Amino acid sequence: MELKIRLLLYGTAWKEEKTAHLTETAVLKGFTCIDTANYPTAYDEKLTGDGIAAALKSGIKRSDLFIQTKFAPVWAHRPSKIPFNPHQEIEGQITESVRQSLEHLQVDYLDSLLLHVPFEDDSDNLVAWKVLETFVPHTIRSLGVSNFNLPQLQEVYANATVKPVIVQNRFYKETGFDIDLREFCAERGITYQAYWMLRNNPEILASDILKSVAVKLNVEKELAFYVLILGLGGTQILDGTTNPERMTQDLKTVGEVFGNRERLRELQGDIDEFRQLLSKLSTGAE
Ligand SMILES: NC(=O)c1ccc[n+]([C@@H]2O[C@H](COP(=O)([O-])OP(=O)(O)OC[C@H]3O[C@@H](n4cnc5c(N)ncnc54)[C@H](OP(=O)(O)O)[C@@H]3O)[C@@H](O)[C@H]2O)c1
């Protein structure tokens, strides 16, 4: 159970009216970590809360779950879908958004809250961070950022009293697979949460290394991709499958590989090869 908390998070974006049912299903299948956002353009945070509440009726405890949400600056919301009053200072916006998240999710604390995207003016990231810090640890246990590049992360990190412990980013070629940013994270114990990998990585999805690991594990290549990213270390996967069979298979495979030193050792050569492929693709050498 502990392993699943660390490695796979159930992603609740774009699920609309199915959000509650899919979240409940994911938790009942064994996902212990849930990712949402107070960002109605892409998430229904209230229905995520309904799904969690329904799953908790089965006897799973709130403390068994890791519930993560996000605050997005005004510019990032669709204008008709800004959940808080945008005509107030950043402090008021964040305070209102955190209160809404607690209400939507039907909880009295959040395990993690991420700054969803940088502000238009990077100096406002620091203003927001100082506000977010006032909620730690009583209301928010840990803080992180999302869609930040390395200089933006470094600036927040350098100025923070409560350091960011999570970065959630698109894992794709356009950002060089965040190789430098992940190194910065690894040196500081910051967990890197990868998303977008199945949507925008045609070269990797067609690669021999993915095919070979898929055959070795007897899984779909998408799941082999998850395993290889997790094999890089210090990483978690945002898994937003809508398919209950995939939920079961993803949890089972990740549990088997990362719960067994021998199986992981057998994959070490593949993980090294995958690392080299990322490096080549990021420099355009292939
Ligand atoms: N921070 C941000 O700005 C941000 C932005 C976007 C997303 N996210 C987070 O990341 C989560 C994941 O989003 P995503 O865009 O990376 O992709 P995703 O929603 O997880 O979609 C993955 C796609 O791959 C398919 N798939 C095939 N094999 C799969 C397997 N073994 N396991 C899982 N899916 C498989 C899924 O189809 P089936 O449904 O048919 O299985 C689905 O169409 C979101 O729900 C959200 O929590 C964060």
XYZ file of C-alpha atoms and ligand atoms in Angstrom:
334
model
C 0.000 0.000 0.000
C 2.832 2.359 0.944
C 4.484 1.742 -2.428
C 1.381 2.769 -4.333
C 1.194 6.024 -2.391
C 4.683 6.805 -3.516
C 4.486 5.781 -7.152
C 1.064 6.150 -8.797
C -1.382 9.000 -8.323
C -4.853 8.797 -9.758
C -5.372 11.803 -12.065
C -8.898 13.203 -12.096
C -8.697 15.734 -14.958
C -11.168 15.748 -17.866
C -13.498 13.196 -16.295
C -16.452 15.566 -15.994
C -19.591 13.848 -14.691
C -17.724 10.540 -14.416
C -15.245 12.043 -11.951
C -16.924 10.759 -8.778
C -17.432 7.223 -10.013
C -13.920 6.922 -11.477
C -12.288 8.373 -8.354
C -14.231 5.979 -6.117
C -13.289 3.069 -8.409
C -9.616 4.062 -8.390
C -9.488 4.248 -4.584
C -11.322 0.940 -4.193
C -8.895 -0.651 -6.671
C -5.978 0.474 -4.517
C -4.916 3.971 -5.586
C -4.070 5.755 -2.351
C -3.007 9.035 -3.896
C -5.443 11.345 -5.696
C -4.587 14.407 -7.782
C -7.129 17.137 -8.472
C -7.269 20.958 -8.746
C -9.579 23.861 -7.971
C -9.530 24.488 -11.703
C -13.010 23.965 -13.155
C -11.696 24.315 -16.719
C -10.340 20.758 -16.499
C -11.283 19.232 -13.125
C -14.428 18.757 -11.048
C -12.935 18.992 -7.581
C -16.308 18.617 -5.895
C -17.033 15.342 -7.689
C -13.518 14.153 -6.787
C -14.491 14.802 -3.158
C -17.749 12.884 -3.626
C -15.798 9.934 -5.063
C -13.346 9.947 -2.170
C -16.196 10.173 0.365
C -17.954 7.218 -1.279
C -14.764 5.138 -1.188
C -14.180 5.977 2.479
C -17.511 4.273 3.293
C -15.816 0.954 2.490
C -13.623 1.323 5.573
C -10.573 2.987 3.977
C -9.402 5.764 6.299
C -8.737 9.379 5.316
C -5.249 8.962 6.756
C -4.585 6.118 4.278
C -4.994 8.586 1.416
C -2.756 11.297 0.004
C -5.014 14.029 -1.388
C -3.381 16.643 -3.592
C -4.976 19.701 -5.166
C -3.818 22.907 -6.849
C -4.312 26.658 -6.887
C -4.161 28.353 -10.312
C -3.591 32.095 -10.848
C -6.398 34.093 -12.472
C -4.780 34.215 -15.937
C -4.814 30.406 -16.231
C -8.567 29.953 -15.748
C -11.151 30.117 -18.490
C -12.728 33.543 -17.726
C -16.186 32.041 -17.140
C -14.761 29.403 -14.786
C -12.706 31.304 -12.216
C -13.767 29.671 -8.930
C -12.796 32.539 -6.589
C -13.245 36.307 -6.652
C -10.418 37.467 -8.971
C -10.786 41.129 -7.919
C -8.810 40.732 -4.712
C -5.153 40.455 -3.742
C -3.327 37.147 -4.257
C -3.624 36.428 -0.521
C -7.433 36.605 -0.680
C -7.553 34.493 -3.848
C -5.464 31.728 -2.306
C -7.328 31.805 1.003
C -10.672 31.525 -0.797
C -9.407 28.764 -3.094
C -7.988 26.685 -0.219
C -11.268 27.010 1.678
C -13.158 25.830 -1.418
C -10.802 22.872 -1.921
C -11.321 21.707 1.678
C -15.087 22.011 1.222
C -15.132 20.260 -2.185
C -12.925 17.438 -0.991
C -14.792 17.110 2.338
C -11.556 17.061 4.324
C -10.024 19.186 7.075
C -6.495 19.034 5.673
C -4.794 18.566 2.295
C -1.736 16.350 1.954
C -0.333 18.527 -0.774
C -1.167 21.719 -2.646
C 0.622 22.750 -5.827
C 0.904 26.143 -7.436
C -0.665 24.942 -10.701
C 1.239 27.208 -13.113
C 3.589 30.161 -12.641
C 2.059 33.648 -12.430
C 2.487 35.897 -15.460
C 4.985 37.884 -13.420
C 7.450 35.488 -11.757
C 7.771 37.762 -8.713
C 4.128 36.918 -7.886
C 5.157 33.255 -7.484
C 7.034 34.371 -4.372
C 4.096 36.440 -3.120
C 1.815 33.408 -3.515
C 4.369 31.108 -1.913
C 4.522 33.243 1.243
C 0.727 32.993 1.499
C 0.750 29.224 0.924
C 3.368 28.780 3.647
C 0.934 30.170 6.242
C -1.273 27.070 5.757
C 1.524 24.587 6.533
C 1.354 22.212 8.320
C -2.085 22.466 9.956
C -4.213 22.809 6.795
C -1.751 21.796 4.070
C 0.914 19.217 4.891
C 3.256 19.915 1.957
C 3.681 22.332 -0.948
C 4.810 22.007 -4.540
C 4.705 23.586 -7.977
C 3.535 22.501 -11.402
C 4.497 23.532 -14.929
C 7.578 25.330 -13.600
C 10.888 25.456 -15.460
C 14.197 25.124 -13.636
C 14.904 28.869 -13.085
C 11.363 29.389 -11.760
C 11.723 26.409 -9.419
C 15.151 27.579 -8.262
C 13.786 31.025 -7.434
C 10.933 29.675 -5.330
C 13.258 27.161 -3.677
C 15.826 29.805 -2.777
C 13.257 32.147 -1.245
C 11.011 29.613 0.471
C 10.911 28.936 4.183
C 8.701 25.900 3.551
C 10.556 24.318 0.631
C 8.644 22.814 -2.314
C 8.744 19.007 -2.108
C 6.852 18.204 -5.328
C 7.171 19.316 -8.951
C 4.443 18.137 -11.337
C 5.434 18.637 -14.971
C 4.823 17.458 -18.515
C 7.279 14.687 -19.280
C 8.082 15.199 -22.954
C 10.755 16.133 -25.456
C 9.875 19.842 -25.563
C 11.259 20.300 -22.036
C 14.137 17.873 -22.610
C 12.285 15.469 -20.292
C 13.247 17.896 -17.517
C 16.617 16.155 -17.205
C 18.290 19.161 -15.506
C 15.249 19.995 -13.415
C 14.995 16.375 -12.227
C 18.630 16.448 -11.216
C 17.968 19.582 -9.153
C 14.978 17.793 -7.575
C 16.922 14.597 -6.855
C 19.652 16.527 -5.046
C 17.060 18.138 -2.789
C 14.673 15.262 -2.196
C 11.936 16.865 -4.321
C 9.592 14.327 -5.922
C 9.014 14.719 -9.648
C 5.451 13.885 -10.737
C 5.275 13.118 -14.463
C 2.205 13.639 -16.615
C 1.471 13.999 -20.346
C 3.894 11.186 -21.249
C 1.299 9.077 -23.055
C -0.030 12.061 -25.002
C 3.056 13.526 -26.588
C 5.954 11.107 -26.926
C 5.594 9.339 -30.275
C 9.312 8.464 -30.537
C 9.392 6.835 -27.132
C 6.110 5.009 -27.623
C 7.516 3.563 -30.850
C 10.948 2.770 -29.372
C 12.502 -0.683 -29.172
C 13.245 -0.286 -25.488
C 9.569 0.236 -24.667
C 8.554 -2.748 -26.796
C 11.172 -4.931 -25.166
C 10.165 -3.977 -21.589
C 6.480 -4.436 -22.476
C 7.239 -7.986 -23.651
C 9.405 -8.681 -20.609
C 6.655 -7.556 -18.213
C 3.835 -8.863 -20.420
C 2.065 -5.486 -20.323
C 0.986 -2.755 -22.755
C 3.765 -0.404 -23.875
C 2.076 2.490 -22.052
C 2.521 0.686 -18.752
C 6.102 -0.214 -19.680
C 6.646 3.546 -20.140
C 5.315 4.214 -16.627
C 7.661 1.572 -15.203
C 10.691 3.052 -16.969
C 9.911 6.589 -15.758
C 9.527 5.264 -12.212
C 12.810 3.410 -12.662
C 14.580 6.770 -13.106
C 14.064 7.298 -9.374
C 12.519 10.180 -7.405
C 9.507 10.085 -9.712
C 5.781 9.477 -9.489
C 3.262 8.937 -12.287
C -0.037 10.716 -12.816
C -2.247 7.915 -14.081
C -5.634 9.087 -15.321
C -6.929 5.917 -16.937
C -10.695 5.611 -17.202
C -10.441 1.850 -17.613
C -10.874 -0.182 -14.388
C -8.889 -3.109 -15.814
C -5.950 -0.801 -16.505
C -6.227 0.572 -12.957
C -5.808 -2.968 -11.632
C -3.015 -3.865 -14.064
C -1.076 -0.615 -13.509
C -1.173 -1.015 -9.711
C -0.298 -4.707 -9.884
C 2.674 -4.292 -12.231
C 4.125 -1.280 -10.436
C 3.690 -3.058 -7.096
C 5.382 -6.208 -8.400
C 8.343 -4.441 -10.017
C 9.074 -1.908 -7.285
C 8.198 -4.202 -4.397
C 10.792 -6.765 -5.469
C 14.481 -5.836 -5.573
C 15.312 -8.775 -7.820
C 12.753 -7.806 -10.486
C 13.919 -4.222 -10.383
C 17.550 -5.327 -10.716
C 16.580 -7.343 -13.812
C 15.271 -4.115 -15.373
C 18.306 -1.999 -14.549
C 19.892 -2.380 -18.004
C 16.605 -1.334 -19.641
C 16.303 1.678 -17.348
C 19.851 2.728 -18.264
C 19.028 2.352 -21.955
C 15.846 4.406 -21.450
C 17.873 7.115 -19.721
C 20.228 7.237 -22.717
C 17.276 7.474 -25.114
C 15.892 10.451 -23.163
C 19.251 12.103 -23.288
C 19.572 11.553 -27.059
C 16.042 12.757 -27.827
C 16.432 15.827 -25.628
C 19.524 16.962 -27.514
C 17.940 16.164 -30.873
C 20.643 13.582 -31.558
C 18.079 11.061 -32.739
N -0.457 19.976 -13.589
C -1.077 20.100 -14.737
O -1.121 21.168 -15.361
C -1.752 18.898 -15.328
C -2.198 18.947 -16.663
C -2.769 17.788 -17.195
C -2.917 16.662 -16.403
N -2.508 16.657 -15.098
C -2.724 15.494 -14.221
O -2.216 14.347 -14.856
C -3.232 13.359 -14.966
C -2.942 12.475 -16.147
O -3.135 13.216 -17.339
P -2.375 12.857 -18.679
O -2.718 13.928 -19.623
O -0.944 12.575 -18.414
O -2.966 11.504 -19.209
P -4.141 10.530 -18.770
O -5.349 11.321 -18.459
O -3.577 9.624 -17.734
O -4.451 9.769 -20.105
C -3.734 8.677 -20.453
C -4.328 8.139 -21.748
O -3.585 6.997 -22.055
C -4.452 5.857 -22.142
N -3.731 4.679 -21.577
C -3.295 3.639 -22.306
N -2.711 2.729 -21.520
C -2.755 3.174 -20.275
C -2.293 2.659 -19.028
N -1.695 1.461 -18.912
N -2.502 3.371 -17.917
C -3.096 4.582 -18.014
N -3.580 5.118 -19.171
C -3.394 4.420 -20.306
C -5.688 6.243 -21.364
O -6.821 5.602 -21.918
P -7.949 4.892 -20.996
O -8.599 5.963 -20.197
O -8.837 4.281 -22.014
O -7.202 3.891 -20.150
C -5.770 7.747 -21.596
O -6.431 8.026 -22.803
C -4.531 14.186 -15.017
O -5.681 13.461 -14.667
C -4.212 15.246 -13.985
O -4.402 14.743 -12.683
C -1.912 17.761 -14.562
